């Protein structure tokens, strides 16, 4: 099975698909065409360096809608009609308008060789972890926007901003073997360190949910030890934990609860609540690497099979599948 974890430094030269001719050195930009209306599902293909778009209302799939930089590692929808893609070895953030295919609207350069890893949008600024330089970046996400660099503890993998606070998760042993985990809490306006939160080893992802005011921290080391810690960022304490027995990925809201895939380890999809209960584990038959939801439909990428699947998350019934580019990973739903 192929395995290309996001943010690693190894470059894989592959043929890009669909709308453009392939060249690893100078890829041709896709043609500029308007896209269908309504909901957009967007995902990046980590091995193909592309973004695909799916439009459920017209059942239209546009493969290779955009070219990314080298080794894309994260994607967010930060405002209506726009997505941002983080590129690890290119050290850039690109912004695209989903109303049309083609080139980027603009990009912002991050420090070369820093290996940007994950990002979080707080409504005003983009926050990015810089894994190899033990830093985070505060980015004004506009054309020509400024970038402020803040030093943090080593191995910053994940990040979540509440607007006033920034929580930085630390990975296990890479690149600094002396650091194995934990969360650093900073003041968003000054960058000053306020406190730290002790967690299990290897914080792989963080997400702030404004609906509840909580931060969810995913920790695991691929040996069935995956925990989801529910953190109150104001009191800076772990309120409860969900033991998944797997390797839970980036979480999203699902009705009144939450869901995370186990795509790097198994076909499990974990449903849980902030009370510390694992409410359900669905073995879907495919490995869900990234998740997005719109209504009752769950969209999830399968990195190994180059597919995106659609399912009714309320009944746990598979609905459809879409052919993706090489190595689909992060995925978002954009309501228009």
GROMACS .gro file of C-alpha atoms in nm:
model
  336
    1UNK     CA    1   0.000   0.000   0.000
    2UNK     CA    2   0.130   0.344  -0.081
    3UNK     CA    3   0.170   0.578   0.213
    4UNK     CA    4   0.258   0.945   0.188
    5UNK     CA    5   0.188   1.119   0.515
    6UNK     CA    6   0.115   1.493   0.492
    7UNK     CA    7   0.408   1.724   0.549
    8UNK     CA    8   0.688   1.476   0.488
    9UNK     CA    9   0.986   1.601   0.294
   10UNK     CA   10   1.003   1.321   0.036
   11UNK     CA   11   0.903   1.442  -0.310
   12UNK     CA   12   0.710   1.204  -0.531
   13UNK     CA   13   0.703   1.278  -0.904
   14UNK     CA   14   0.370   1.171  -1.052
   15UNK     CA   15   0.161   1.233  -1.359
   16UNK     CA   16  -0.109   1.493  -1.303
   17UNK     CA   17  -0.455   1.422  -1.438
   18UNK     CA   18  -0.751   1.550  -1.631
   19UNK     CA   19  -0.749   1.918  -1.718
   20UNK     CA   20  -0.382   1.984  -1.778
   21UNK     CA   21  -0.065   1.838  -1.918
   22UNK     CA   22   0.173   1.696  -1.658
   23UNK     CA   23   0.521   1.822  -1.581
   24UNK     CA   24   0.673   1.809  -1.234
   25UNK     CA   25   0.901   2.101  -1.309
   26UNK     CA   26   0.655   2.342  -1.472
   27UNK     CA   27   0.294   2.221  -1.457
   28UNK     CA   28   0.052   2.385  -1.697
   29UNK     CA   29  -0.227   2.573  -1.521
   30UNK     CA   30  -0.578   2.435  -1.577
   31UNK     CA   31  -0.799   2.638  -1.807
   32UNK     CA   32  -1.010   2.910  -1.648
   33UNK     CA   33  -1.375   2.804  -1.658
   34UNK     CA   34  -1.675   2.898  -1.442
   35UNK     CA   35  -1.791   2.624  -1.207
   36UNK     CA   36  -2.147   2.505  -1.135
   37UNK     CA   37  -2.344   2.669  -0.855
   38UNK     CA   38  -2.436   2.549  -0.509
   39UNK     CA   39  -2.243   2.345  -0.257
   40UNK     CA   40  -1.877   2.272  -0.337
   41UNK     CA   41  -1.675   1.981  -0.201
   42UNK     CA   42  -1.301   2.045  -0.244
   43UNK     CA   43  -1.007   1.820  -0.164
   44UNK     CA   44  -0.635   1.820  -0.232
   45UNK     CA   45  -0.447   1.528  -0.381
   46UNK     CA   46  -0.121   1.495  -0.187
   47UNK     CA   47   0.070   1.300  -0.451
   48UNK     CA   48  -0.068   1.476  -0.759
   49UNK     CA   49  -0.030   1.834  -0.627
   50UNK     CA   50  -0.384   1.920  -0.740
   51UNK     CA   51  -0.725   2.016  -0.603
   52UNK     CA   52  -1.044   1.847  -0.723
   53UNK     CA   53  -1.392   2.000  -0.698
   54UNK     CA   54  -1.729   1.823  -0.676
   55UNK     CA   55  -2.066   1.995  -0.715
   56UNK     CA   56  -2.343   1.777  -0.567
   57UNK     CA   57  -2.638   1.977  -0.705
   58UNK     CA   58  -2.530   1.910  -1.063
   59UNK     CA   59  -2.334   1.590  -0.985
   60UNK     CA   60  -2.032   1.750  -1.157
   61UNK     CA   61  -1.674   1.648  -1.081
   62UNK     CA   62  -1.381   1.866  -1.191
   63UNK     CA   63  -1.051   1.683  -1.147
   64UNK     CA   64  -0.732   1.886  -1.141
   65UNK     CA   65  -0.923   2.214  -1.101
   66UNK     CA   66  -0.613   2.378  -0.950
   67UNK     CA   67  -0.242   2.308  -0.919
   68UNK     CA   68  -0.096   2.325  -0.570
   69UNK     CA   69   0.262   2.365  -0.458
   70UNK     CA   70   0.479   2.070  -0.358
   71UNK     CA   71   0.343   1.837  -0.089
   72UNK     CA   72   0.010   2.001   0.002
   73UNK     CA   73  -0.064   1.925   0.367
   74UNK     CA   74  -0.382   2.111   0.468
   75UNK     CA   75  -0.691   2.281   0.324
   76UNK     CA   76  -0.950   2.515   0.476
   77UNK     CA   77  -1.246   2.722   0.359
   78UNK     CA   78  -1.181   3.054   0.528
   79UNK     CA   79  -1.446   3.270   0.363
   80UNK     CA   80  -1.730   3.238   0.114
   81UNK     CA   81  -1.617   3.103  -0.225
   82UNK     CA   82  -1.251   3.071  -0.123
   83UNK     CA   83  -1.020   2.795  -0.010
   84UNK     CA   84  -0.663   2.808   0.118
   85UNK     CA   85  -0.413   2.527   0.058
   86UNK     CA   86  -0.094   2.487   0.260
   87UNK     CA   87   0.213   2.344   0.085
   88UNK     CA   88   0.489   2.188   0.296
   89UNK     CA   89   0.799   2.180   0.077
   90UNK     CA   90   0.702   2.484  -0.132
   91UNK     CA   91   0.646   2.674   0.196
   92UNK     CA   92   0.344   2.862   0.060
   93UNK     CA   93  -0.022   2.926   0.128
   94UNK     CA   94  -0.232   2.947  -0.189
   95UNK     CA   95  -0.580   3.097  -0.216
   96UNK     CA   96  -0.830   2.989  -0.483
   97UNK     CA   97  -1.178   3.109  -0.582
   98UNK     CA   98  -1.407   2.807  -0.625
   99UNK     CA   99  -1.632   2.999  -0.866
  100UNK     CA  100  -1.384   2.916  -1.142
  101UNK     CA  101  -1.104   2.675  -1.224
  102UNK     CA  102  -0.756   2.789  -1.323
  103UNK     CA  103  -0.479   2.968  -1.139
  104UNK     CA  104  -0.454   3.085  -0.780
  105UNK     CA  105  -0.585   3.424  -0.672
  106UNK     CA  106  -0.261   3.481  -0.484
  107UNK     CA  107  -0.013   3.304  -0.262
  108UNK     CA  108   0.188   3.398   0.044
  109UNK     CA  109   0.542   3.279   0.102
  110UNK     CA  110   0.640   3.126   0.434
  111UNK     CA  111   1.001   3.072   0.549
  112UNK     CA  112   1.186   2.839   0.312
  113UNK     CA  113   1.263   2.500   0.461
  114UNK     CA  114   1.023   2.548   0.754
  115UNK     CA  115   0.787   2.266   0.646
  116UNK     CA  116   0.446   2.431   0.706
  117UNK     CA  117   0.231   2.153   0.850
  118UNK     CA  118  -0.120   2.254   0.963
  119UNK     CA  119  -0.324   2.572   0.979
  120UNK     CA  120  -0.617   2.734   1.161
  121UNK     CA  121  -0.834   3.033   1.066
  122UNK     CA  122  -0.971   3.253   1.346
  123UNK     CA  123  -1.179   3.487   1.129
  124UNK     CA  124  -0.906   3.748   1.098
  125UNK     CA  125  -0.573   3.567   1.068
  126UNK     CA  126  -0.438   3.236   0.948
  127UNK     CA  127  -0.214   3.050   1.192
  128UNK     CA  128   0.035   2.796   1.058
  129UNK     CA  129   0.272   2.552   1.230
  130UNK     CA  130   0.628   2.547   1.093
  131UNK     CA  131   0.746   2.201   1.191
  132UNK     CA  132   1.119   2.212   1.114
  133UNK     CA  133   1.196   2.557   1.257
  134UNK     CA  134   1.002   2.531   1.587
  135UNK     CA  135   0.785   2.829   1.497
  136UNK     CA  136   0.433   2.932   1.405
  137UNK     CA  137   0.329   3.195   1.153
  138UNK     CA  138   0.053   3.454   1.192
  139UNK     CA  139  -0.061   3.537   0.838
  140UNK     CA  140  -0.269   3.823   0.703
  141UNK     CA  141  -0.447   3.617   0.439
  142UNK     CA  142  -0.474   3.877   0.164
  143UNK     CA  143  -0.275   3.955  -0.147
  144UNK     CA  144   0.060   4.086  -0.025
  145UNK     CA  145  -0.041   4.012   0.334
  146UNK     CA  146   0.211   4.023   0.616
  147UNK     CA  147   0.360   3.722   0.795
  148UNK     CA  148   0.470   3.734   1.160
  149UNK     CA  149   0.688   3.455   1.297
  150UNK     CA  150   0.668   3.337   1.660
  151UNK     CA  151   0.912   3.093   1.822
  152UNK     CA  152   0.756   2.798   2.007
  153UNK     CA  153   0.862   2.468   2.159
  154UNK     CA  154   0.998   2.209   1.915
  155UNK     CA  155   0.789   1.979   1.694
  156UNK     CA  156   0.486   2.206   1.637
  157UNK     CA  157   0.247   1.988   1.440
  158UNK     CA  158  -0.105   2.118   1.498
  159UNK     CA  159  -0.276   2.445   1.579
  160UNK     CA  160  -0.612   2.591   1.681
  161UNK     CA  161  -0.703   2.955   1.738
  162UNK     CA  162  -1.001   3.081   1.933
  163UNK     CA  163  -0.941   3.441   1.827
  164UNK     CA  164  -0.782   3.545   2.155
  165UNK     CA  165  -0.579   3.231   2.223
  166UNK     CA  166  -0.364   3.005   2.007
  167UNK     CA  167  -0.309   2.642   2.103
  168UNK     CA  168  -0.009   2.465   1.946
  169UNK     CA  169   0.019   2.087   1.958
  170UNK     CA  170   0.359   1.919   1.961
  171UNK     CA  171   0.450   1.591   1.793
  172UNK     CA  172   0.656   1.302   1.916
  173UNK     CA  173   1.033   1.303   1.861
  174UNK     CA  174   1.054   1.467   1.518
  175UNK     CA  175   1.257   1.665   1.447
  176UNK     CA  176   1.356   1.702   1.815
  177UNK     CA  177   1.365   1.366   2.001
  178UNK     CA  178   1.351   1.541   2.339
  179UNK     CA  179   0.994   1.663   2.278
  180UNK     CA  180   0.717   1.402   2.276
  181UNK     CA  181   0.392   1.598   2.298
  182UNK     CA  182   0.188   1.852   2.490
  183UNK     CA  183   0.012   2.177   2.398
  184UNK     CA  184   0.146   2.532   2.429
  185UNK     CA  185  -0.108   2.812   2.483
  186UNK     CA  186  -0.022   3.161   2.352
  187UNK     CA  187  -0.185   3.503   2.356
  188UNK     CA  188  -0.300   3.565   1.998
  189UNK     CA  189  -0.234   3.939   2.010
  190UNK     CA  190   0.116   3.932   2.163
  191UNK     CA  191   0.246   3.582   2.090
  192UNK     CA  192   0.341   3.542   2.456
  193UNK     CA  193   0.329   3.193   2.606
  194UNK     CA  194   0.057   3.179   2.872
  195UNK     CA  195   0.065   2.816   2.980
  196UNK     CA  196   0.104   2.457   2.867
  197UNK     CA  197  -0.130   2.159   2.877
  198UNK     CA  198   0.002   1.809   2.941
  199UNK     CA  199  -0.136   1.555   2.694
  200UNK     CA  200  -0.058   1.205   2.579
  201UNK     CA  201   0.234   1.180   2.338
  202UNK     CA  202   0.210   1.301   1.978
  203UNK     CA  203  -0.056   1.569   1.928
  204UNK     CA  204  -0.150   1.509   1.565
  205UNK     CA  205  -0.437   1.754   1.519
  206UNK     CA  206  -0.624   2.028   1.704
  207UNK     CA  207  -0.955   2.194   1.625
  208UNK     CA  208  -1.152   2.473   1.792
  209UNK     CA  209  -1.532   2.448   1.774
  210UNK     CA  210  -1.694   2.788   1.821
  211UNK     CA  211  -2.034   2.622   1.878
  212UNK     CA  212  -1.920   2.479   2.211
  213UNK     CA  213  -1.607   2.684   2.282
  214UNK     CA  214  -1.399   2.367   2.318
  215UNK     CA  215  -1.076   2.253   2.152
  216UNK     CA  216  -1.042   1.887   2.051
  217UNK     CA  217  -0.693   1.737   2.057
  218UNK     CA  218  -0.613   1.412   1.875
  219UNK     CA  219  -0.319   1.212   2.012
  220UNK     CA  220  -0.193   0.873   1.895
  221UNK     CA  221   0.117   0.678   1.795
  222UNK     CA  222  -0.041   0.424   1.555
  223UNK     CA  223  -0.062   0.145   1.815
  224UNK     CA  224  -0.434   0.169   1.900
  225UNK     CA  225  -0.376   0.432   2.169
  226UNK     CA  226  -0.574   0.715   2.011
  227UNK     CA  227  -0.732   0.965   2.249
  228UNK     CA  228  -0.957   1.263   2.182
  229UNK     CA  229  -0.908   1.520   2.459
  230UNK     CA  230  -1.180   1.782   2.511
  231UNK     CA  231  -1.006   2.100   2.627
  232UNK     CA  232  -1.149   2.418   2.777
  233UNK     CA  233  -0.913   2.682   2.632
  234UNK     CA  234  -1.012   2.942   2.891
  235UNK     CA  235  -0.927   2.730   3.195
  236UNK     CA  236  -0.659   2.548   2.991
  237UNK     CA  237  -0.760   2.208   3.126
  238UNK     CA  238  -0.865   1.875   2.979
  239UNK     CA  239  -1.230   1.819   3.074
  240UNK     CA  240  -1.265   1.463   2.949
  241UNK     CA  241  -1.119   1.216   2.702
  242UNK     CA  242  -1.255   0.971   2.446
  243UNK     CA  243  -1.059   0.648   2.403
  244UNK     CA  244  -1.098   0.543   2.039
  245UNK     CA  245  -0.859   0.249   2.024
  246UNK     CA  246  -0.738   0.385   1.690
  247UNK     CA  247  -0.569   0.686   1.533
  248UNK     CA  248  -0.835   0.960   1.509
  249UNK     CA  249  -0.784   1.223   1.242
  250UNK     CA  250  -0.903   1.582   1.207
  251UNK     CA  251  -1.252   1.611   1.365
  252UNK     CA  252  -1.565   1.779   1.227
  253UNK     CA  253  -1.915   1.850   1.360
  254UNK     CA  254  -2.189   1.594   1.291
  255UNK     CA  255  -2.526   1.717   1.419
  256UNK     CA  256  -2.495   1.768   1.793
  257UNK     CA  257  -2.183   1.553   1.807
  258UNK     CA  258  -1.854   1.507   1.628
  259UNK     CA  259  -1.684   1.260   1.396
  260UNK     CA  260  -1.325   1.168   1.306
  261UNK     CA  261  -1.182   0.911   1.067
  262UNK     CA  262  -0.917   0.648   1.137
  263UNK     CA  263  -0.793   0.654   0.779
  264UNK     CA  264  -0.421   0.607   0.842
  265UNK     CA  265  -0.487   0.289   1.042
  266UNK     CA  266  -0.825   0.127   0.966
  267UNK     CA  267  -1.170   0.163   0.810
  268UNK     CA  268  -1.320   0.294   1.137
  269UNK     CA  269  -1.505   0.624   1.163
  270UNK     CA  270  -1.549   0.747   1.521
  271UNK     CA  271  -1.861   0.930   1.641
  272UNK     CA  272  -1.830   1.094   1.981
  273UNK     CA  273  -1.953   1.374   2.206
  274UNK     CA  274  -1.792   1.627   2.439
  275UNK     CA  275  -1.912   1.432   2.740
  276UNK     CA  276  -1.639   1.179   2.672
  277UNK     CA  277  -1.857   0.913   2.508
  278UNK     CA  278  -1.762   0.722   2.195
  279UNK     CA  279  -2.120   0.703   2.070
  280UNK     CA  280  -2.052   0.482   1.768
  281UNK     CA  281  -1.775   0.329   1.560
  282UNK     CA  282  -1.866   0.265   1.197
  283UNK     CA  283  -1.646   0.028   1.002
  284UNK     CA  284  -1.723   0.169   0.659
  285UNK     CA  285  -1.512  -0.073   0.456
  286UNK     CA  286  -1.282   0.204   0.330
  287UNK     CA  287  -1.017   0.413   0.505
  288UNK     CA  288  -1.146   0.764   0.572
  289UNK     CA  289  -0.844   0.997   0.558
  290UNK     CA  290  -1.028   1.331   0.556
  291UNK     CA  291  -1.393   1.416   0.635
  292UNK     CA  292  -1.646   1.685   0.541
  293UNK     CA  293  -2.020   1.704   0.607
  294UNK     CA  294  -2.312   1.885   0.446
  295UNK     CA  295  -2.655   1.799   0.584
  296UNK     CA  296  -2.684   1.423   0.624
  297UNK     CA  297  -2.410   1.350   0.371
  298UNK     CA  298  -2.059   1.263   0.483
  299UNK     CA  299  -1.784   1.303   0.224
  300UNK     CA  300  -1.455   1.128   0.294
  301UNK     CA  301  -1.129   1.077   0.112
  302UNK     CA  302  -0.949   0.744   0.082
  303UNK     CA  303  -0.581   0.818   0.025
  304UNK     CA  304  -0.475   0.466  -0.068
  305UNK     CA  305  -0.754   0.401  -0.320
  306UNK     CA  306  -0.764   0.749  -0.480
  307UNK     CA  307  -1.136   0.778  -0.411
  308UNK     CA  308  -1.386   1.005  -0.238
  309UNK     CA  309  -1.692   0.839  -0.088
  310UNK     CA  310  -2.037   0.972  -0.001
  311UNK     CA  311  -2.240   0.826   0.284
  312UNK     CA  312  -2.547   0.905   0.492
  313UNK     CA  313  -2.382   0.953   0.829
  314UNK     CA  314  -2.711   0.921   1.019
  315UNK     CA  315  -2.786   0.571   0.885
  316UNK     CA  316  -2.424   0.468   0.810
  317UNK     CA  317  -2.513   0.378   0.451
  318UNK     CA  318  -2.275   0.431   0.159
  319UNK     CA  319  -2.429   0.639  -0.121
  320UNK     CA  320  -2.176   0.692  -0.399
  321UNK     CA  321  -1.808   0.717  -0.489
  322UNK     CA  322  -1.595   0.958  -0.693
  323UNK     CA  323  -1.261   0.902  -0.863
  324UNK     CA  324  -1.004   1.143  -0.718
  325UNK     CA  325  -0.650   1.239  -0.810
  326UNK     CA  326  -0.347   1.063  -0.665
  327UNK     CA  327  -0.355   1.059  -0.285
  328UNK     CA  328  -0.666   1.256  -0.176
  329UNK     CA  329  -0.636   1.381   0.183
  330UNK     CA  330  -0.785   1.701   0.329
  331UNK     CA  331  -1.142   1.784   0.225
  332UNK     CA  332  -1.383   2.073   0.294
  333UNK     CA  333  -1.745   2.162   0.217
  334UNK     CA  334  -1.814   2.517   0.097
  335UNK     CA  335  -2.174   2.638   0.118
  336UNK     CA  336  -2.255   2.903  -0.142
   0.00000   0.00000   0.00000
